[in-house]
Short mmCIF file of C-alpha atoms and ligand atoms in Angstrom, two decimals:
data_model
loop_
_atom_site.label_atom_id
_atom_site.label_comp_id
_atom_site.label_asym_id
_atom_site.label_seq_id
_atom_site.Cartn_x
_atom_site.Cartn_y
_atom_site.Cartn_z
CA UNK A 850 -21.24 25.86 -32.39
CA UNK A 851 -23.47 23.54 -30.41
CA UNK A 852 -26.79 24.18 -29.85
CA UNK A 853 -27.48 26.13 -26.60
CA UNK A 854 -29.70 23.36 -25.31
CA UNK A 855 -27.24 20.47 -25.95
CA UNK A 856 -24.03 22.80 -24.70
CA UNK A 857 -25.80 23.52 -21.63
CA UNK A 858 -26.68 19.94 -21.18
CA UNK A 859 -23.26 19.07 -21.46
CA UNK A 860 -21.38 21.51 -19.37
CA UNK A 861 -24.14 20.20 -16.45
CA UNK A 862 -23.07 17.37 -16.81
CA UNK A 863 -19.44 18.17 -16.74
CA UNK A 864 -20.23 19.99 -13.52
CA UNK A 865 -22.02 16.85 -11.97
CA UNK A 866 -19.51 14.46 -12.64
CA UNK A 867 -16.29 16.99 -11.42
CA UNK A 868 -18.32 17.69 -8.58
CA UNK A 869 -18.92 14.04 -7.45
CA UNK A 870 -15.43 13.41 -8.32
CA UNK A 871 -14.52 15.72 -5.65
CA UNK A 872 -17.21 15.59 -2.94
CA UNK A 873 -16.82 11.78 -2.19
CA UNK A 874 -13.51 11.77 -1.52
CA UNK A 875 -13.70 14.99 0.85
CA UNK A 876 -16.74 13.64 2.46
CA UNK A 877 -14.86 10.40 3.46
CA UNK A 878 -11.68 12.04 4.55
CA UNK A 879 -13.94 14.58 6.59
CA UNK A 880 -16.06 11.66 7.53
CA UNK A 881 -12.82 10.07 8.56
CA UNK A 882 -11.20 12.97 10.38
CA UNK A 883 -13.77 14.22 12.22
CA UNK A 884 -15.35 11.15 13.49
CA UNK A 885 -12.18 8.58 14.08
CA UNK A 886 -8.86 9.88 13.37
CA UNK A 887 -8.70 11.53 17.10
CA UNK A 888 -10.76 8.78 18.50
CA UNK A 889 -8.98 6.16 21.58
CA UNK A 890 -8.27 2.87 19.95
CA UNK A 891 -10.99 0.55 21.20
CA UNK A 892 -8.26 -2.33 21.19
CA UNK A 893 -6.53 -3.66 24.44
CA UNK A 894 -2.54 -3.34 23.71
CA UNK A 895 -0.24 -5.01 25.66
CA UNK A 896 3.27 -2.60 25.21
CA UNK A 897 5.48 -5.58 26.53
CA UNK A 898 3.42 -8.21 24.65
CA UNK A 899 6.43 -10.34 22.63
CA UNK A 900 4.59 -12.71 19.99
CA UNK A 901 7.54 -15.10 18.68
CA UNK A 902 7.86 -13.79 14.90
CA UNK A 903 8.51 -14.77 11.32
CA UNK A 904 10.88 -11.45 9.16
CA UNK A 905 10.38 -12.57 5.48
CA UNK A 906 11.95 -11.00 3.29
CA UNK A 907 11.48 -11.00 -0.44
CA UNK A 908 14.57 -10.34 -2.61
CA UNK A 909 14.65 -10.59 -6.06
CA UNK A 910 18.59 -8.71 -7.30
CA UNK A 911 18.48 -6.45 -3.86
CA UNK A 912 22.16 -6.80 -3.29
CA UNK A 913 23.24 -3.08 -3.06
CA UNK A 914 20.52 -2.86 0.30
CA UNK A 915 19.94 -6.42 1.04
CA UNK A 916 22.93 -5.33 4.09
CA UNK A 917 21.73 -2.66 5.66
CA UNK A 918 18.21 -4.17 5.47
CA UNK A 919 19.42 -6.86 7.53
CA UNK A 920 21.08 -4.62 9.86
CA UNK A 921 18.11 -2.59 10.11
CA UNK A 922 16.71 -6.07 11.44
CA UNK A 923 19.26 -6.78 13.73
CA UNK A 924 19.33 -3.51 15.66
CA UNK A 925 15.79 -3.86 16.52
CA UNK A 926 15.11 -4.05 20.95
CA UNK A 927 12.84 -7.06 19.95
CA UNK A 928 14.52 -10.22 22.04
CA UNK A 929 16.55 -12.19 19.67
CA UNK A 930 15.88 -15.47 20.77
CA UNK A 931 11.90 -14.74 19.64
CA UNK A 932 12.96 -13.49 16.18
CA UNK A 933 13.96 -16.34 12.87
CA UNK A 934 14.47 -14.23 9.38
CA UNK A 935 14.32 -15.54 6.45
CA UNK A 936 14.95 -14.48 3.18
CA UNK A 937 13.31 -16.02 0.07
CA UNK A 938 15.18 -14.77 -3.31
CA UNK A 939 13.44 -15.59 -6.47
CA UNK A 940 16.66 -16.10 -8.85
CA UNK A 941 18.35 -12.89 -8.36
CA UNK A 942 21.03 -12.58 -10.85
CA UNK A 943 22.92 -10.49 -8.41
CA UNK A 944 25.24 -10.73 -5.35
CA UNK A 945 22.17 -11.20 -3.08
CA UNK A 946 22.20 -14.89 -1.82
CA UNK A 947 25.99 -14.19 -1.30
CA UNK A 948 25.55 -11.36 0.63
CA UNK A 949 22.96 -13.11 3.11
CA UNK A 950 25.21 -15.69 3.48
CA UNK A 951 28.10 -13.77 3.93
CA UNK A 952 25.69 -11.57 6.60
CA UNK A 953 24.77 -14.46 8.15
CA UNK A 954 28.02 -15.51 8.81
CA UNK A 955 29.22 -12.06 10.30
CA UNK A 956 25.72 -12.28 12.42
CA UNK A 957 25.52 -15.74 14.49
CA UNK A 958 22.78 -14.46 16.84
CA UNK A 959 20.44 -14.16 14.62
CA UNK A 960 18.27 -16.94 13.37
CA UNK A 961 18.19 -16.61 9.53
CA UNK A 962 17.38 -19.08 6.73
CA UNK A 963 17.84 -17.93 3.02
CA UNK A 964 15.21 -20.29 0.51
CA UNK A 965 15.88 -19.79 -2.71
CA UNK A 966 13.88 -20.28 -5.44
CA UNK A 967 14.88 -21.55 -9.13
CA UNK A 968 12.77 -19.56 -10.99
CA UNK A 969 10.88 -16.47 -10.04
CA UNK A 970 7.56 -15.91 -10.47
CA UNK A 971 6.61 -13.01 -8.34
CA UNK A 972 6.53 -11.76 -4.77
CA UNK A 973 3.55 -13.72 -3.70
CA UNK A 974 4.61 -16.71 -4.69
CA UNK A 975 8.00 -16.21 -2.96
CA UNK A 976 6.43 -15.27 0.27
CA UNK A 977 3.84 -18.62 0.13
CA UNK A 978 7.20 -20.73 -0.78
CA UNK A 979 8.62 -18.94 2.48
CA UNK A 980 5.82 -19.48 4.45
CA UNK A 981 6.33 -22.99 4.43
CA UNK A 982 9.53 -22.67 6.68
CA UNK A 983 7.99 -20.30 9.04
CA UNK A 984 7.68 -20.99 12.48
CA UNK A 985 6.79 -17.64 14.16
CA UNK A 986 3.12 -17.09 15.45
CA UNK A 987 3.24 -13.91 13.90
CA UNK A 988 4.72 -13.64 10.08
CA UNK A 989 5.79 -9.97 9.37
CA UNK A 990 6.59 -9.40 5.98
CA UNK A 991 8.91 -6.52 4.68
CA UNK A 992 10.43 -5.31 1.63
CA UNK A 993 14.50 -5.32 1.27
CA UNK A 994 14.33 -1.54 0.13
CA UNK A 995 12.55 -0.37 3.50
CA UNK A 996 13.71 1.10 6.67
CA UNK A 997 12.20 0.64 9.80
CA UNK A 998 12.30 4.59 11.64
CA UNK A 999 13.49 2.77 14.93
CA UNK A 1000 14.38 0.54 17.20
CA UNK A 1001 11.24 -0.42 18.30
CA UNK A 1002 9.30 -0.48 15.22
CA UNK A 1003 8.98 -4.23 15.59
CA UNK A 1004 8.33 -4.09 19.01
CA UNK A 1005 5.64 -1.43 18.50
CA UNK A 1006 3.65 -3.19 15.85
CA UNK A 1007 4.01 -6.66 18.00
CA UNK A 1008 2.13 -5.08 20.93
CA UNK A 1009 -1.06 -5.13 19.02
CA UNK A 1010 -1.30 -8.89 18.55
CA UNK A 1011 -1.89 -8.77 22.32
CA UNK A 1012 -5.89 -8.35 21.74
CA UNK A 1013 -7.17 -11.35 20.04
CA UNK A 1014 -8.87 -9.36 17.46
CA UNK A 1015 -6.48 -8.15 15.84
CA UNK A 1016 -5.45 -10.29 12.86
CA UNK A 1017 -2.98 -8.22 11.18
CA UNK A 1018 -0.85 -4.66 11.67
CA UNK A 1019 1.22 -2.60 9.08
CA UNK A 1020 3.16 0.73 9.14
CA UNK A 1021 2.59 4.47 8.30
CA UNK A 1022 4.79 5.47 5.69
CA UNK A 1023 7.33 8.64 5.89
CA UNK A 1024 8.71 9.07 1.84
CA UNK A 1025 12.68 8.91 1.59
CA UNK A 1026 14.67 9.66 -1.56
CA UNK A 1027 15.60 11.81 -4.36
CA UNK A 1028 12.34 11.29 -6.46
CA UNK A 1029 9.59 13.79 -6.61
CA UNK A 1030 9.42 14.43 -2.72
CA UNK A 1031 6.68 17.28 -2.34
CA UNK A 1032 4.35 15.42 -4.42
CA UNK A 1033 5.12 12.39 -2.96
CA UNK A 1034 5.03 13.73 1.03
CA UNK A 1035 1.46 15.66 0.51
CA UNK A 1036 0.50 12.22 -0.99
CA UNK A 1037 1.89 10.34 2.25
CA UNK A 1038 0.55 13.10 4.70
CA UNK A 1039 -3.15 12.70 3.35
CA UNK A 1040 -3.01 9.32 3.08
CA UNK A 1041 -1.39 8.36 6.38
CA UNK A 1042 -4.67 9.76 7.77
CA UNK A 1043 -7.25 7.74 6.10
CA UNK A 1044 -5.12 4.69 6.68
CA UNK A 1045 -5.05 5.68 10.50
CA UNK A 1046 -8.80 6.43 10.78
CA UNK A 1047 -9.98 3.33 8.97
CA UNK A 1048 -7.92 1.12 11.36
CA UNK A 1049 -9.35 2.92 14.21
CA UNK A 1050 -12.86 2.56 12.91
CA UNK A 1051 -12.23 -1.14 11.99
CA UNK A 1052 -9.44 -1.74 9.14
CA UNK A 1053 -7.48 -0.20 6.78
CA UNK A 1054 -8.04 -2.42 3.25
CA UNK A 1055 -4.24 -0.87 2.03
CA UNK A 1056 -1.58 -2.27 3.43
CA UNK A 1057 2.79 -1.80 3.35
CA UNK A 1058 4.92 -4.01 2.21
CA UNK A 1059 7.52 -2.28 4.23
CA UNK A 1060 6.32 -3.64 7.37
CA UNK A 1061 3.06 -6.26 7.18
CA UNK A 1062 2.06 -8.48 9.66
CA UNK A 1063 -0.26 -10.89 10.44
CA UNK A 1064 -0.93 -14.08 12.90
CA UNK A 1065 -0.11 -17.09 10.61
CA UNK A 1066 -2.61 -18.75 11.87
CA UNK A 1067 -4.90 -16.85 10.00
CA UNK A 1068 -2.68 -16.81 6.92
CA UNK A 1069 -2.87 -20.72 7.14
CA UNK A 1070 -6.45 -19.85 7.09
CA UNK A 1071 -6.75 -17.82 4.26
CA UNK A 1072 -4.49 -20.02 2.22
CA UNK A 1073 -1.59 -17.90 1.92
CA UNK A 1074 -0.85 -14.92 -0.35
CA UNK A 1075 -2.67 -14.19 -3.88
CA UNK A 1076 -0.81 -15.28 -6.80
CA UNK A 1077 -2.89 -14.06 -9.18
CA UNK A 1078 -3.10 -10.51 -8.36
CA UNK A 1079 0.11 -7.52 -7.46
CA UNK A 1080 -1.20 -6.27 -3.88
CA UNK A 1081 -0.54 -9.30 -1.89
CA UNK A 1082 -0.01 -7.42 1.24
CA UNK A 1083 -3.68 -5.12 1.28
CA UNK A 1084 -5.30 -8.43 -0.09
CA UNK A 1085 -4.08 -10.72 2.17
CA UNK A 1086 -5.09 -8.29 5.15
CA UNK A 1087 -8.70 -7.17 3.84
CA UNK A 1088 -9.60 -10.68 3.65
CA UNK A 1089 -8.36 -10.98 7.48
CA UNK A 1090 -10.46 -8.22 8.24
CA UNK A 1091 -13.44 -10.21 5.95
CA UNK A 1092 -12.74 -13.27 8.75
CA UNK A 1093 -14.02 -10.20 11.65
CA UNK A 1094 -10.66 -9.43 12.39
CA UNK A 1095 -8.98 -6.40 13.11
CA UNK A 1096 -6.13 -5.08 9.79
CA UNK A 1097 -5.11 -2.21 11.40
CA UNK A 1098 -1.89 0.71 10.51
CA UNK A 1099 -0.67 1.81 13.79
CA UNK A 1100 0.71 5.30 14.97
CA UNK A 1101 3.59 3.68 16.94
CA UNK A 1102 5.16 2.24 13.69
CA UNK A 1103 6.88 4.04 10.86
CA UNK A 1104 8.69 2.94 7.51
CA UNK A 1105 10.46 4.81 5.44
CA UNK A 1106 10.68 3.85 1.48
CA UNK A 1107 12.85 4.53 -0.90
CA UNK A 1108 10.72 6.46 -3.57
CA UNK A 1109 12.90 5.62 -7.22
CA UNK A 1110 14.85 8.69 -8.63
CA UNK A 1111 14.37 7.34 -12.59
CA UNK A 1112 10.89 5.12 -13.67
CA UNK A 1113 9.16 7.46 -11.19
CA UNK A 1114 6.18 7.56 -13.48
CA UNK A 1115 6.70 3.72 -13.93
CA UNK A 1116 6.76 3.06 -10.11
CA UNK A 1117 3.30 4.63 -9.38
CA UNK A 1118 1.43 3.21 -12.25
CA UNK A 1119 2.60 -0.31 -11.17
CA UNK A 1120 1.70 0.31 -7.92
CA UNK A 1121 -1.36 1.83 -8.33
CA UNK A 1122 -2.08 -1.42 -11.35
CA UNK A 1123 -1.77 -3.24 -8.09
CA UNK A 1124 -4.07 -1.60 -5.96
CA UNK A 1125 -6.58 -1.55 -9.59
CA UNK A 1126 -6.56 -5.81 -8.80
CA UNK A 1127 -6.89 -5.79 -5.43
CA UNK A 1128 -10.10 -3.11 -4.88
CA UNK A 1129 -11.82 -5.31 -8.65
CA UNK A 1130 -11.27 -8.70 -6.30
CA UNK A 1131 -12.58 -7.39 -3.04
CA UNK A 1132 -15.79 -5.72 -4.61
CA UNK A 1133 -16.95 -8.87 -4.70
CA UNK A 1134 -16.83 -9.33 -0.71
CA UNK A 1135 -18.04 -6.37 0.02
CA UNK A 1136 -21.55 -7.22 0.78
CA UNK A 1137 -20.30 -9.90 3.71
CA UNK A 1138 -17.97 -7.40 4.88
CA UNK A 1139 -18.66 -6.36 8.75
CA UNK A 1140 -20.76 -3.85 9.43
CA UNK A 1141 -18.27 -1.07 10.64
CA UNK A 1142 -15.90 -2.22 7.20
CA UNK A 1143 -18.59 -2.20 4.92
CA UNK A 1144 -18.70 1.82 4.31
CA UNK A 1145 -14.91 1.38 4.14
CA UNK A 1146 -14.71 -0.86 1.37
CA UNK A 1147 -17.83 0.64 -0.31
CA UNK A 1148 -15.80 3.86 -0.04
CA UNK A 1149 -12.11 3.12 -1.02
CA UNK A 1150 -13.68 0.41 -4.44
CA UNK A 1151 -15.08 3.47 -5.44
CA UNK A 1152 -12.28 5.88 -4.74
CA UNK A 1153 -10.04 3.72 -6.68
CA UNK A 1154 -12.30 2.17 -9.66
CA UNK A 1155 -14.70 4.70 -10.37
CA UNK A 1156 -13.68 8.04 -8.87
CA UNK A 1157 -10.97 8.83 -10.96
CA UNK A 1158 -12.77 8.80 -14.59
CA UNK A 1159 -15.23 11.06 -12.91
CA UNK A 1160 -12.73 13.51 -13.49
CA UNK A 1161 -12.02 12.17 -17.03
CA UNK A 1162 -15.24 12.06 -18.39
CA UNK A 1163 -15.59 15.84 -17.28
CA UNK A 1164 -12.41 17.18 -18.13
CA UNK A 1165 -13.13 15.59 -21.73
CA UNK A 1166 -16.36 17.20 -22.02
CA UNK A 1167 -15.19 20.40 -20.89
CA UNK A 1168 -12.65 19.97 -24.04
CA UNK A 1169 -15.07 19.58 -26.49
CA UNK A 1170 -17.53 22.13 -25.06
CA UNK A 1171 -14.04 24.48 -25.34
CA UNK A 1172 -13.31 23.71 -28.61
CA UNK A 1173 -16.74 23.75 -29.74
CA UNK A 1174 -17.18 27.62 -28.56
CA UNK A 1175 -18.51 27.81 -24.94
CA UNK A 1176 -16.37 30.44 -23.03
CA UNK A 1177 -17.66 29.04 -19.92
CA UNK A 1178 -15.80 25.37 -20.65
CA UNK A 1179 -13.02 27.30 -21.59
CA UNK A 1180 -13.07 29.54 -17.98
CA UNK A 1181 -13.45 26.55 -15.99
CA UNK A 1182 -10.82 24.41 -17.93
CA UNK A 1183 -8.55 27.82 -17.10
CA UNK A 1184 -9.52 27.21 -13.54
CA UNK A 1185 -8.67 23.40 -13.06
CA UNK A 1186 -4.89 24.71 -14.51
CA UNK A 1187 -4.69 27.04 -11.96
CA UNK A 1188 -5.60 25.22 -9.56
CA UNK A 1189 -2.90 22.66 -10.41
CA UNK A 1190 -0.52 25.04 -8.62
CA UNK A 1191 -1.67 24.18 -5.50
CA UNK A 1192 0.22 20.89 -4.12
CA UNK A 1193 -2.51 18.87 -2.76
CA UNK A 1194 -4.83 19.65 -5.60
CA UNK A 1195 -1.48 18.51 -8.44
CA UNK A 1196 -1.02 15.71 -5.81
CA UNK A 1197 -4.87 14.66 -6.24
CA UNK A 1198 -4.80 14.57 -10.28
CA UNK A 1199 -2.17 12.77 -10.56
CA UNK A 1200 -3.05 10.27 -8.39
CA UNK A 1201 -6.11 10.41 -10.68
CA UNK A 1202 -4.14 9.77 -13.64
CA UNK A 1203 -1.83 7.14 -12.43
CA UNK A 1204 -5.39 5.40 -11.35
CA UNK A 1205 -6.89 5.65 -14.92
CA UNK A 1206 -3.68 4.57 -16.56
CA UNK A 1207 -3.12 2.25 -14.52
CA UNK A 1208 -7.20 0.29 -15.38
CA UNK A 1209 -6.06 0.43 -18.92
CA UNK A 1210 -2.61 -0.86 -18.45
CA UNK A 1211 -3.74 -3.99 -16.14
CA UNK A 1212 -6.03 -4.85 -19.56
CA UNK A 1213 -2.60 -5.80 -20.85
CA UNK A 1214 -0.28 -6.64 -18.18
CA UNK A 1215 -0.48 -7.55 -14.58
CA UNK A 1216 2.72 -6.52 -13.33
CA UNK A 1217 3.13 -10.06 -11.43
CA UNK A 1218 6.55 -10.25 -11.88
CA UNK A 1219 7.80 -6.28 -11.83
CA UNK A 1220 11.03 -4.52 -13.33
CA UNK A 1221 13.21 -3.49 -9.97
CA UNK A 1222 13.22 0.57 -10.78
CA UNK A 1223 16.38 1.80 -9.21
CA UNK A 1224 16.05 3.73 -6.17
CA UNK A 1225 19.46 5.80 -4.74
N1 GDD B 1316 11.52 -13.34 -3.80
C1 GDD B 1316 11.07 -12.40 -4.63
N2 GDD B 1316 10.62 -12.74 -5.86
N3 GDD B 1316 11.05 -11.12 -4.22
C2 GDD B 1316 10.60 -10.18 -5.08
C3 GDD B 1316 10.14 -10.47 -6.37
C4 GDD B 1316 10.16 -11.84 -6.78
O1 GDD B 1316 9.77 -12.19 -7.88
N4 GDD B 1316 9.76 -9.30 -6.96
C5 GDD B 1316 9.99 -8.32 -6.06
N5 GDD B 1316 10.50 -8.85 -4.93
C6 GDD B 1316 10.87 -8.16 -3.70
C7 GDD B 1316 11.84 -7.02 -3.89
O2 GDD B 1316 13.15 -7.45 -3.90
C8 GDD B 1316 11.51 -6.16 -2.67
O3 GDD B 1316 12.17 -6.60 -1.53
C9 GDD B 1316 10.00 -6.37 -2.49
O4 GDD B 1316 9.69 -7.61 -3.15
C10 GDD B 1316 9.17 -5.22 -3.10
O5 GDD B 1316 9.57 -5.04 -4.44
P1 GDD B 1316 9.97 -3.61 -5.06
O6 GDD B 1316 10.51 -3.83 -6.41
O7 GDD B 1316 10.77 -2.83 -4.07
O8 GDD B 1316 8.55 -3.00 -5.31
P2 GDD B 1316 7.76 -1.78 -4.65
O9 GDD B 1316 8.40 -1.31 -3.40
O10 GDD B 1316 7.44 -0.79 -5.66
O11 GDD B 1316 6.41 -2.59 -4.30
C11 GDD B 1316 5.52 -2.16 -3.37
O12 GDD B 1316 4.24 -2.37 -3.85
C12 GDD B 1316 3.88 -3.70 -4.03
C13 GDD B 1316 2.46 -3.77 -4.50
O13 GDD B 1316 2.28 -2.91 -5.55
C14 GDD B 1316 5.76 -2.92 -2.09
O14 GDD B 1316 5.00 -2.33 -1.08
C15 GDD B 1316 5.41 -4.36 -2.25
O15 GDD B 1316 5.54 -5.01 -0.99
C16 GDD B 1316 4.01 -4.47 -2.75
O16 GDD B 1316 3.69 -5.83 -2.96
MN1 MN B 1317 10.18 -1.12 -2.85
#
């Protein structure tokens, strides 16, 4: 047994930190909903505006989509004459550069270039090689294993670049697959809505590789995508929005991604390693951010640095208290497993989890050049 003083000590403590862990992320989201989500866009779009664009795609051993991904392209309204794709493969050991080829081919009207690289060191680095072939005044970037909902998706997003300040649009996401789809869809639904009430406030610093744009101008500016770190897509676009432009997800543009039926677990720790690099590089920006970003940033660092061993650091202390004798610890810990099930609260800790795994894992690796895990 502990002394009382010291046990009650600790279980305030334990209290404190679970209940910042929770009250900062409902205050933003509230913050978020209440004040912007249902707010006009202050942004003059142009519906017919038609940018010339730049599809790159990034395909390292995609064969068994790379296809349909292409024909996903092609069946977009957007006119073709305005549209090049190209695809940059890293050394697949696959059937992929055959298949584009072999696409290609089949497809005469569309303007498509396939760059392949020798050796592959990572997504960023294919997308800067790519870059150097691009033409378009707007470069959208997408994934090979991601579905555009419709026929105007592309056409959609484009409209924004008709206001000069925007500098750079992605998607919503809807969750596909045979993975773990409730946790996955409460994850989306909750998320979707931050992403949609940051852009309308001023950006969104988390952005899709399903569907990311930007005016390559700005990417010029910016000196391409980050090598050295696994988000390229949210880095590239918070540092847009650093410039005073607009990196905004739009309501008029969904993507649907295939979530991976096996290496589930493996996915979301990678991805979430990558978003781990991304919030650790922009901290140190966030004091020249603009004003209406600034609380943004501020808000999202912490949500994905600090927040989550909040939670740790109580849950551990509620342990020991447990195990130590205090009945209270023990109620509360009873409580939190309860609570786990209710979706949205199983949703939130493991999102938690991946988070905290994921800081310890990027100690060790990066994750710059990624495993494929197999989606069906
Ligand atoms: N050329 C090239 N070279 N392409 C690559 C490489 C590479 O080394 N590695 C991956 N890719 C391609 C894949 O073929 C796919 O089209 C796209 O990049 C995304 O890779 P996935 O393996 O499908 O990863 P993901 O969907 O889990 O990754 C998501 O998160 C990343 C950040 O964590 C996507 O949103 C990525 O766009 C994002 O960068
Ligand atoms: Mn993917």
């Amino acid at each position: 047994m502990l002394p009382t003083d010291l046990s009650n000590a600790m279980l305030l403590t334990a209290l404190l930190l679970a209940f910042t862990h929770f009250a900062t992320p409902i205050a933003y989201y509230s913050y978020l909903k209440i004040r912007w989500l249902h707010r006009p866009w202050n942004i003059k779009r142009d519906p017919g505006y038609r940018p010339r664009v730049t599809i790159v795609v990034p395909t390292y051993n995609e064969a068994k989509v790379i296809e349909s991904k292409l024909d996903d392209i092609a069946r977009q309204d957007y006119p073709k004459e305005l549209v090049e794709v190209i695809v940059v493969d890293s050394a697949s050991t696959d059937e992929t550069p055959a298949k584009v080829e072999e696409w290609a081919h089949r497809n005469p009207s569309i303007k498509l270039v396939l760059v392949r690289e020798l050796v592959r060191r990572g997504k960023a680095h294919a997308l800067n090689h790519a870059l150097k072939y691009a033409t378009g005044d707007i470069v959208v970037i997408t994934d090979a294993d991601a579905t555009w909902s419709s026929s105007n998706t592309l056409s959609n997003a484009m409209s924004w670049f008709s206001d000069p300040a925007i500098g750079a649009v992605t998607c919503l996401k809807i969750p596909a697959g045979k993975g773990l789809m409730s946790v996955e869809e409460s994850y989306r639904e909750l998320y979707n809505v931050v992403r949609l009430a940051e852009s309308k406030k001023h950006s969104t610093p988390v952005f899709h590789g399903e569907l990311a744009a930007f005016r390559r101008s700005l990417l010029e500016r910016v000196g391409g995508f980050p090598t050295s770190i696994g988000a390229d897509d949210s880095n590239t676009a918070t540092r847009v929005a650093l410039m005073g432009y607009r990196s905004i997800a739009v309501d008029n543009a969904w993507c649907t991604e295939k979530v991976p039926s096996r290496e589930y677990y493996t996915w979301r720790i990678r991805r979430a390693q990558h978003l781990v690099q991304h919030f650790t590089k922009t901290m140190k920006w966030l004091l020249r951010a603009p004003g209406e970003l600034k609380l943004v940033l501020l808000a999202e660092t912490w949500l994905h640095l600090a927040n989550p061993w909040l939670l740790l650091a109580s849950t551990l202390l509620l342990l020991y208290l447990a195990i130590t004798g205090s009945t209270t610890a023990l109620i509360l810990l009873a409580l939190g497993a309860l609570l786990l099930t209710l979706k949205l609260f199983r949703t939130w800790i493991t999102t938690q989890t991946y988070l905290v795994i994921a800081t310890l894992r990027n100690i060790q690796t990066k994750e710059i050049v990624w495993e494929k895990q197999e989606k069906e």
